[in-house]
Coordinates of C-alpha atoms and ligand atoms in Angstrom, one line a residue:
X1 CA 4.2 6.6 8.7
X2 CA 1.9 8.1 10.1
X3 CA -1.8 6.4 10.3
X4 CA -5.4 8.2 9.2
X5 CA -8.2 6.5 11.2
X6 CA -10.2 4.6 8.8
X7 CA -13.6 6.4 9.1
X8 CA -16.3 3.7 9.2
X9 CA -17.5 2.3 11.9
X10 CA -14.5 0.1 12.3
X11 CA -16.3 -2.6 14.2
X12 CA -18.4 -3.5 11.6
X13 CA -15.9 -2.5 7.9
X14 CA -13.6 -4.3 8.6
X15 CA -11.0 -4.5 5.7
X16 CA -7.5 -5.1 7.1
X17 CA -5.6 -8.2 7.5
X18 CA -7.5 -11.2 8.0
X19 CA -4.7 -13.1 9.3
X20 CA -2.2 -11.1 12.7
X21 CA 0.9 -13.2 13.5
X22 CA 1.1 -11.1 16.4
X23 CA 5.0 -11.3 18.4
X24 CA 5.0 -10.2 22.1
X25 CA 8.1 -9.7 23.6
X26 CA 9.8 -9.0 27.2
X27 CA 8.5 -5.5 28.1
X28 CA 5.9 -4.9 30.9
X29 CA 3.6 -3.2 27.9
X30 CA 2.6 -7.0 27.2
X31 CA 0.0 -7.5 29.6
X32 CA -1.5 -4.6 26.7
X33 CA -1.9 -7.8 23.9
X34 CA -4.0 -9.3 25.6
X35 CA -6.3 -6.3 25.1
X36 CA -5.2 -6.2 21.8
X37 CA -6.1 -9.8 20.6
X38 CA -9.4 -9.5 21.8
X39 CA -10.1 -6.3 19.6
X40 CA -9.0 -8.1 16.7
X41 CA -10.6 -10.7 17.7
X42 CA -14.1 -8.9 18.4
X43 CA -13.1 -8.3 14.1
X44 CA -13.0 -11.9 12.7
X45 CA -9.3 -11.2 13.1
X46 CA -7.3 -14.4 13.2
X47 CA -5.0 -14.5 16.0
X48 CA -1.9 -16.8 16.2
X49 CA 0.9 -15.2 19.1
X50 CA 4.2 -16.2 19.6
X51 CA 6.5 -15.1 23.1
X52 CA 9.5 -14.8 23.3
X53 CA 11.2 -15.9 26.6
X54 CA 11.5 -12.9 28.0
X55 CA 7.2 -12.3 27.7
X56 CA 6.9 -14.9 29.6
X57 CA 8.0 -13.1 32.5
X58 CA 4.6 -10.7 31.7
X59 CA 2.3 -12.3 30.7
X60 CA 0.7 -15.8 30.5
X61 CA 1.3 -17.9 27.2
X62 CA -2.3 -20.3 29.3
X63 CA -4.4 -15.8 28.7
X64 CA -3.0 -15.5 25.3
X65 CA -4.8 -19.2 24.0
X66 CA -7.7 -18.2 26.2
X67 CA -8.1 -15.2 24.3
X68 CA -7.1 -16.1 21.1
X69 CA -8.6 -19.4 20.8
X70 CA -5.1 -20.5 18.9
X71 CA -2.9 -22.2 20.9
X72 CA 0.9 -20.3 21.6
X73 CA 3.2 -21.3 20.7
X74 CA 7.4 -19.7 22.5
X75 CA 10.0 -21.8 20.9
X76 CA 11.6 -23.6 17.9
X77 CA 11.9 -26.8 19.3
X78 CA 8.5 -27.9 20.5
X79 CA 8.2 -31.1 19.0
X80 CA 4.2 -31.2 19.4
X81 CA 3.9 -27.6 17.7
X82 CA 6.4 -27.9 15.1
X83 CA 4.3 -31.2 13.8
X84 CA 0.4 -28.9 14.3
X85 CA 1.8 -26.1 12.0
X86 CA 6.0 -25.4 11.7
X87 CA 7.0 -22.7 11.9
X88 CA 7.9 -21.9 8.1
X89 CA 3.7 -22.6 7.8
X90 CA 3.2 -20.4 10.7
X91 CA 5.0 -18.0 8.3
X92 CA 3.2 -18.6 5.0
X93 CA -0.1 -18.5 6.8
X94 CA 0.2 -14.9 8.1
X95 CA -0.8 -11.4 5.9
X96 CA 1.3 -9.6 8.1
X97 CA 3.3 -10.0 11.1
X98 CA 2.9 -7.4 14.4
X99 CA 5.2 -7.7 17.7
X100 CA 3.6 -5.7 20.2
X101 CA 4.8 -4.5 22.3
X102 CA 9.2 -5.3 20.1
X103 CA 11.4 -4.5 22.8
X104 CA 14.7 -2.6 22.7
X105 CA 16.3 -6.3 22.7
X106 CA 13.8 -7.4 19.9
X107 CA 14.6 -4.9 17.7
X108 CA 18.1 -5.4 17.2
X109 CA 17.7 -8.7 17.2
X110 CA 15.6 -8.1 14.0
X111 CA 17.7 -5.5 12.8
X112 CA 20.5 -8.0 13.1
X113 CA 18.4 -11.1 11.2
X114 CA 18.8 -13.5 14.6
X115 CA 17.5 -16.6 13.7
X116 CA 17.7 -18.2 17.6
X117 CA 14.1 -18.4 18.3
X118 CA 10.9 -18.8 16.9
X119 CA 9.9 -15.4 16.9
X120 CA 13.1 -14.0 14.9
X121 CA 13.4 -17.0 12.5
X122 CA 9.4 -16.4 11.7
X123 CA 10.4 -12.6 11.0
X124 CA 13.3 -14.0 8.2
X125 CA 10.4 -16.8 6.7
X126 CA 8.4 -14.4 6.3
X127 CA 7.8 -11.3 3.3
X128 CA 4.7 -10.0 4.9
X129 CA 5.1 -6.5 5.9
X130 CA 6.2 -6.1 9.8
X131 CA 4.8 -4.0 12.0
X132 CA 6.3 -2.9 15.1
X133 CA 5.0 -1.5 18.0
X134 CA 7.7 0.0 20.5
X135 CA 7.8 -0.1 24.1
X136 CA 10.2 0.4 26.2
X137 CA 11.8 3.3 28.9
X138 CA 12.5 6.4 27.7
X139 CA 16.5 6.4 26.8
X140 CA 16.4 2.9 26.1
X141 CA 14.0 4.2 22.9
X142 CA 16.5 7.6 22.7
X143 CA 19.6 5.7 22.4
X144 CA 21.8 5.8 19.6
X145 CA 22.1 1.8 19.1
X146 CA 18.2 1.4 19.1
X147 CA 17.6 4.8 17.0
X148 CA 19.6 3.0 14.1
X149 CA 18.7 -0.5 14.6
X150 CA 14.7 0.5 13.7
X151 CA 16.6 3.1 10.7
X152 CA 17.7 0.1 9.7
X153 CA 14.0 -2.6 10.0
X154 CA 12.2 0.8 8.5
X155 CA 14.6 0.9 5.8
X156 CA 13.8 -2.3 5.0
X157 CA 10.8 -1.6 4.8
X158 CA 9.2 -2.3 8.6
X159 CA 7.0 0.1 9.8
X160 CA 6.8 1.7 13.3
X161 CA 3.7 2.1 15.2
X162 CA 4.2 4.9 17.9
X163 CA 6.1 4.8 20.5
X164 CA 3.4 7.0 23.2
X165 CA 5.0 9.3 25.4
X166 CA 4.0 10.4 28.5
X167 CA 4.4 8.0 31.9
X168 CA 6.2 5.0 31.7
X169 CA 5.4 1.6 33.9
X170 CA 9.6 2.6 35.3
X171 CA 7.9 5.8 37.0
X172 CA 9.7 8.5 34.4
X173 CA 7.3 10.4 31.5
X174 CA 8.4 10.7 28.6
X175 CA 8.5 8.7 24.9
X176 CA 9.0 5.2 24.8
X177 CA 5.4 4.2 25.7
X178 CA 3.5 1.3 23.3
X179 CA 0.9 2.8 21.2
X180 CA -3.2 1.7 22.8
X181 CA -4.4 -1.5 21.6
X182 CA -6.8 0.1 19.7
X183 CA -4.1 3.2 17.8
X184 CA -2.4 0.1 16.8
X185 CA -6.4 -1.9 15.8
X186 CA -6.7 1.4 13.5
X187 CA -2.9 1.0 12.0
X188 CA -4.0 -2.5 11.0
X189 CA -7.0 -1.4 9.8
X190 CA -5.0 0.5 7.4
X191 CA -3.5 -2.0 6.1
X192 CA -5.2 -4.1 2.2
X193 CA -6.0 -7.3 3.3
X194 CA -3.7 -9.8 1.8
X195 CA -6.0 -12.3 0.1
X196 CA -4.9 -12.2 -4.6
X197 CA -8.9 -9.7 -5.7
X198 CA -11.6 -11.9 -7.2
X199 CA -11.8 -9.9 -10.2
X200 CA -13.3 -13.3 -12.6
X201 CA -15.9 -12.3 -14.8
X202 CA -15.4 -7.9 -14.7
X203 CA -13.7 -6.5 -17.0
X204 CA -10.4 -3.9 -16.3
X205 CA -8.7 -1.1 -17.6
X206 CA -5.5 0.2 -17.7
X207 CA -3.7 2.8 -19.0
X208 CA -0.1 3.1 -18.2
X209 CA 3.5 4.5 -19.1
X210 CA 3.8 8.8 -20.3
X211 CA 2.7 10.0 -22.4
X212 CA 4.8 12.0 -25.5
X213 CA 4.0 15.4 -27.1
X214 CA 5.7 15.7 -30.2
X215 CA 7.1 19.1 -30.6
X216 CA 8.6 18.5 -34.3
X217 CA 10.0 15.0 -36.4
X218 CA 12.4 14.4 -33.1
X219 CA 11.9 16.0 -30.2
X220 CA 9.3 15.6 -27.9
X221 CA 7.5 16.8 -24.0
X222 CA 7.8 13.8 -22.5
X223 CA 7.7 12.8 -18.2
X224 CA 10.0 10.6 -16.1
X225 CA 7.4 7.7 -16.2
X226 CA 8.3 4.3 -16.7
X227 CA 4.6 2.4 -16.7
X228 CA 5.6 0.0 -14.6
X229 CA 3.0 0.2 -11.9
X230 CA 0.3 0.6 -14.3
X231 CA 1.6 -2.6 -16.2
X232 CA 1.6 -4.2 -12.9
X233 CA -1.9 -3.5 -12.1
X234 CA -2.3 -4.5 -15.6
X235 CA -0.8 -8.4 -14.2
X236 CA -2.9 -8.8 -11.1
X237 CA -5.7 -8.3 -12.4
X238 CA -5.3 -10.8 -15.6
X239 CA -4.0 -13.3 -12.4
X240 CA -6.8 -12.5 -11.0
X241 CA -9.3 -13.5 -13.2
X242 CA -9.9 -9.9 -14.9
X243 CA -10.7 -9.4 -18.9
X244 CA -7.7 -6.7 -19.0
X245 CA -7.4 -3.9 -21.9
X246 CA -4.0 -2.5 -21.7
X247 CA -3.7 1.1 -23.0
X248 CA 0.2 2.0 -22.9
X249 CA 1.7 5.2 -23.9
X250 CA 5.3 4.8 -25.2
X251 CA 7.6 2.5 -22.7
X252 CA 10.2 -1.0 -23.6
X253 CA 7.8 -3.6 -21.4
X254 CA 6.6 -7.1 -22.2
X255 CA 3.1 -7.4 -22.6
X256 CA 2.0 -9.0 -18.8
X257 CA 0.8 -12.7 -19.5
X258 CA -2.9 -13.1 -19.1
X259 CA -3.4 -9.1 -20.4
X260 CA -6.3 -9.8 -23.5
X261 CA -5.1 -6.5 -25.7
X262 CA -2.5 -3.7 -25.1
X263 CA -3.8 -0.4 -27.1
X264 CA -0.9 1.8 -28.3
X265 CA 0.0 5.2 -27.7
X266 CA 1.9 8.2 -27.6
X267 CA 0.2 11.2 -26.9
X268 CA -2.8 11.9 -25.0
X269 CA -5.1 12.5 -26.8
X270 CA -4.5 9.4 -28.4
X271 CA -5.0 8.2 -25.1
X272 CA -8.1 9.4 -23.9
X273 CA -9.3 8.1 -27.9
X274 CA -8.5 4.8 -27.2
X275 CA -9.0 5.1 -23.6
X276 CA -12.9 6.3 -24.2
X277 CA -13.2 3.5 -26.9
X278 CA -12.0 1.0 -24.2
X279 CA -14.3 2.3 -21.1
X280 CA -17.4 1.7 -22.6
X281 CA -16.9 -2.2 -22.4
X282 CA -15.3 -1.6 -19.0
X283 CA -16.1 -2.4 -15.2
X284 CA -13.1 -1.3 -13.7
X285 CA -10.5 1.8 -15.0
X286 CA -7.8 2.5 -13.8
X287 CA -5.6 5.4 -14.8
X288 CA -1.6 4.6 -13.0
X289 CA -1.0 6.2 -17.4
X290 CA 1.6 10.6 -16.7
X291 CA -0.6 11.6 -18.9
X292 CA 0.9 15.2 -20.0
X293 CA -1.4 17.8 -19.2
X294 CA 0.0 20.2 -22.0
X295 CA 0.7 19.9 -25.9
X296 CA 3.0 22.1 -28.4
X297 CA -0.1 24.1 -30.2
X298 CA 2.3 23.8 -33.3
X299 CA 3.7 20.5 -34.1
X300 CA 7.0 21.2 -36.7
X301 CA 6.5 19.3 -39.6
X302 CA 10.6 19.7 -40.6
X303 CA 13.2 19.8 -37.2
X304 CA 13.6 23.2 -35.0
X305 CA 15.8 25.2 -35.9
X306 CA 18.5 27.6 -33.5
X307 CA 17.3 30.9 -34.2
X308 CA 19.6 33.0 -31.1
X309 CA 18.5 33.6 -27.9
X310 CA 15.8 32.5 -26.6
X311 CA 12.4 30.1 -27.3
X312 CA 8.8 30.8 -26.6
X313 CA 6.3 27.4 -26.8
X314 CA 3.0 27.6 -26.6
X315 CA 1.0 24.9 -25.2
X316 CA -2.6 23.2 -25.2
X317 CA -4.0 22.2 -22.1
X318 CA -5.0 18.4 -22.9
X319 CA -7.9 16.4 -22.3
X320 CA -8.4 14.8 -19.3
X321 CA -9.3 11.4 -19.3
X322 CA -10.6 10.4 -16.5
X323 CA -12.4 13.6 -16.2
X324 CA -14.8 12.2 -19.4
X325 CA -14.7 8.6 -18.4
X326 CA -16.3 9.6 -15.2
X327 CA -19.5 11.7 -17.4
X328 CA -19.3 8.0 -19.2
X329 CA -23.3 6.1 -18.9
X330 CA -23.1 3.7 -17.3
X331 CA -20.4 4.6 -15.7
X332 CA -17.2 2.1 -14.5
X333 CA -15.8 2.2 -11.0
X334 CA -12.9 4.8 -11.5
X335 CA -9.0 5.0 -10.2
X336 CA -6.9 7.5 -10.7
X337 CA -3.8 8.7 -9.5
X338 CA -1.8 11.1 -8.0
X339 CA 1.7 12.0 -7.5
X340 CA 2.5 14.5 -5.3
X341 CA 5.3 15.6 -4.2
X342 CA 3.7 17.6 -1.4
X343 CA 0.5 17.3 0.3
X344 CA -0.3 14.4 -1.0
X345 CA -3.8 14.2 0.9
X346 CA -5.3 17.4 0.5
X347 CA -4.7 17.2 -4.1
X348 CA -5.9 12.9 -3.6
X349 CA -9.1 14.4 -2.2
X350 CA -9.4 17.4 -4.4
X351 CA -8.7 14.8 -7.9
X352 CA -11.5 12.5 -6.2
X353 CA -14.1 16.0 -6.4
X354 CA -12.4 16.7 -9.6
X355 CA -12.1 14.3 -11.5
X356 CA -15.2 12.1 -10.3
X357 CA -13.2 9.5 -9.3
X358 CA -14.3 6.8 -7.1
X359 CA -10.3 5.9 -6.2
X360 CA -7.7 7.9 -5.8
X361 CA -3.8 6.4 -5.4
X362 CA -1.5 8.9 -3.8
X363 CA 2.2 8.7 -4.3
X364 CA 4.8 10.9 -3.0
X365 CA 7.1 11.0 -5.6
X366 CA 10.9 11.6 -4.3
X367 CA 12.6 9.7 -1.3
X368 CA 12.8 7.0 -3.7
X369 CA 9.6 6.6 -4.2
X370 CA 6.9 6.8 -7.1
X371 CA 8.2 8.0 -11.0
X372 CA 11.2 4.8 -12.2
X373 CA 11.3 3.0 -9.2
X374 CA 11.3 -0.2 -8.2
X375 CA 9.1 0.7 -4.6
X376 CA 6.5 1.8 -4.6
X377 CA 4.0 2.8 -1.1
X378 CA -0.4 4.1 -1.6
X379 CA -2.1 6.1 0.4
X380 CA -5.1 5.8 -1.2
X381 CA -7.7 7.7 -0.8
X382 CA -12.1 7.9 -0.9
X383 CA -14.9 9.7 0.1
X384 CA -14.9 8.9 3.6
X385 CA -12.5 7.0 3.7
X386 CA -9.2 5.7 3.5
X387 CA -5.8 3.1 3.3
X388 CA -2.2 3.0 3.8
X389 CA -0.6 0.2 1.2
X390 CA 3.1 0.7 3.2
X391 CA 6.4 0.7 0.8
X392 CA 6.9 -2.6 -1.9
X393 CA 7.9 -3.6 -4.4
X394 CA 5.5 -2.8 -7.1
X395 CA 3.9 -6.3 -8.1
X396 CA 2.8 -6.7 -4.5
X397 CA 1.2 -3.2 -4.7
X398 CA -0.9 -3.9 -7.4
X399 CA -2.0 -6.8 -5.6
X400 CA -2.6 -4.5 -2.8
X401 CA -4.5 -2.3 -4.4
X402 CA -6.6 -4.4 -6.6
X403 CA -7.7 -6.0 -3.3
X404 CA -9.1 -2.5 -2.2
X405 CA -11.1 -1.7 -5.3
X406 CA -12.6 -4.9 -5.3
X407 CA -13.5 -3.5 -1.5
X408 CA -14.6 -0.2 -2.4
X409 CA -16.4 -1.2 -6.0
X410 CA -18.2 -4.1 -3.7
X411 CA -18.8 -1.6 -1.2
X412 CA -20.0 1.2 -3.4
X413 CA -22.6 -1.4 -5.1
X414 CA -24.3 -2.1 -1.8
X415 CA -24.7 1.7 -1.1
X416 CA -26.2 2.4 -4.3
X417 CA -29.5 2.8 -4.5
Ligands
C5P1 O1 -4.1 15.9 -12.6 P1 -2.8 14.4 -12.8 O2 -2.2 14.7 -14.1 O3 -2.1 15.0 -11.2 O4 -3.9 13.5 -11.7 C1 -3.6 12.1 -12.5 C2 -4.9 10.8 -12.7 O5 -5.7 12.0 -13.7 C3 -4.0 10.1 -12.8 O6 -4.9 8.7 -12.5 C4 -3.7 10.3 -14.4 O7 -3.9 9.1 -15.3 C5 -5.1 11.0 -15.4 N1 -5.1 12.3 -16.5 C6 -6.1 11.8 -16.7 N2 -5.9 12.9 -17.9 C7 -5.1 13.6 -17.7 C8 -4.4 14.0 -16.9 C9 -4.3 12.9 -16.1 O8 -6.7 10.9 -16.6 N3 -5.2 14.9 -19.1

């Protein structure tokens, strides 16, 4: 995964996780962990450090304790530390688990789920995003065993930061240097805060699912949207305290608990009407529906018959719902989606402009992500910035997206004259 640097002033505008559990494993790059803790503390991020037994040969617990302002843990069997904060509690405390440096040994141990030390146990006991900044000799990095372990970890959703190429502490030159602390901080900044958004008092309108465009009484043009992302957003918004209206295309999903109103529609034009009607009383609109761009020019009242030979369909363009909502005054905060198979950033940014949206959540379709899938990953763009929401189930992503929407809406309102 590629991380873009926050284009805002990083020091004054930290929107990343607030609580970082930093695992430090054994390698000369462990000295950079000290700098990393400082950089995070400067941004008022809470950091709790866990050292592996090998890390302690490279860096002192006292140093990291002084820099983080928190006790440093290094053992599962430290009765006093466990009494103060048990390891399961520590795993729950974190918004994100970051291991920097992640040695070849640590990657292997994590890939195989070993839990015979504190760091391994914490990683198993955590369902938070796991970020790994590997650091090792170039041949250790290139070794098929390491690469296989990485592939396993990535397939489970871990994000790999780096490594860099260049001169190594062992005197060799190649790939395996740990990313510089600033680059790791920039990667962390692109993760949304894990804290749930507080949407109490806000009215949120969500569209979800496909639209179906009828050709005749039995046939239609449609798409493969399941509606799950939009329904997860509606559920998370209701959970965050919003009054939620859900406009749903034809899907077979139950209304999420807490959703105040559901309007079922079939075609893009019906969705257009329902959304315009409901948007007048909305503070935030999240357009997650996969709206058909075109509809048949004619809808036959009888089933179309085969005539032999080719059939040509004339299609008319459907109204763009988001663009229509952007013209409303007062105008709700508008979030659109962009499902793309290529050039995601360029196309998502173009949509920000063409549709007049405040935020575009882009997802790459294909490679097991996006439409008709359980998991998703989103790159969220706004004028002047972006955030990566790492691969996760749609419920988690919906929560993270809402937290980001709440932050961006607050920032937009602050910036408004
Ligand atoms: O242009 P495209 O379909 O890729 O844009 C996707 C975004 O625009 C989604 O948020 C979708 O709900 C919205 N959209 C719309 N009206 C359309 C087509 C798409 O609001 N006719």
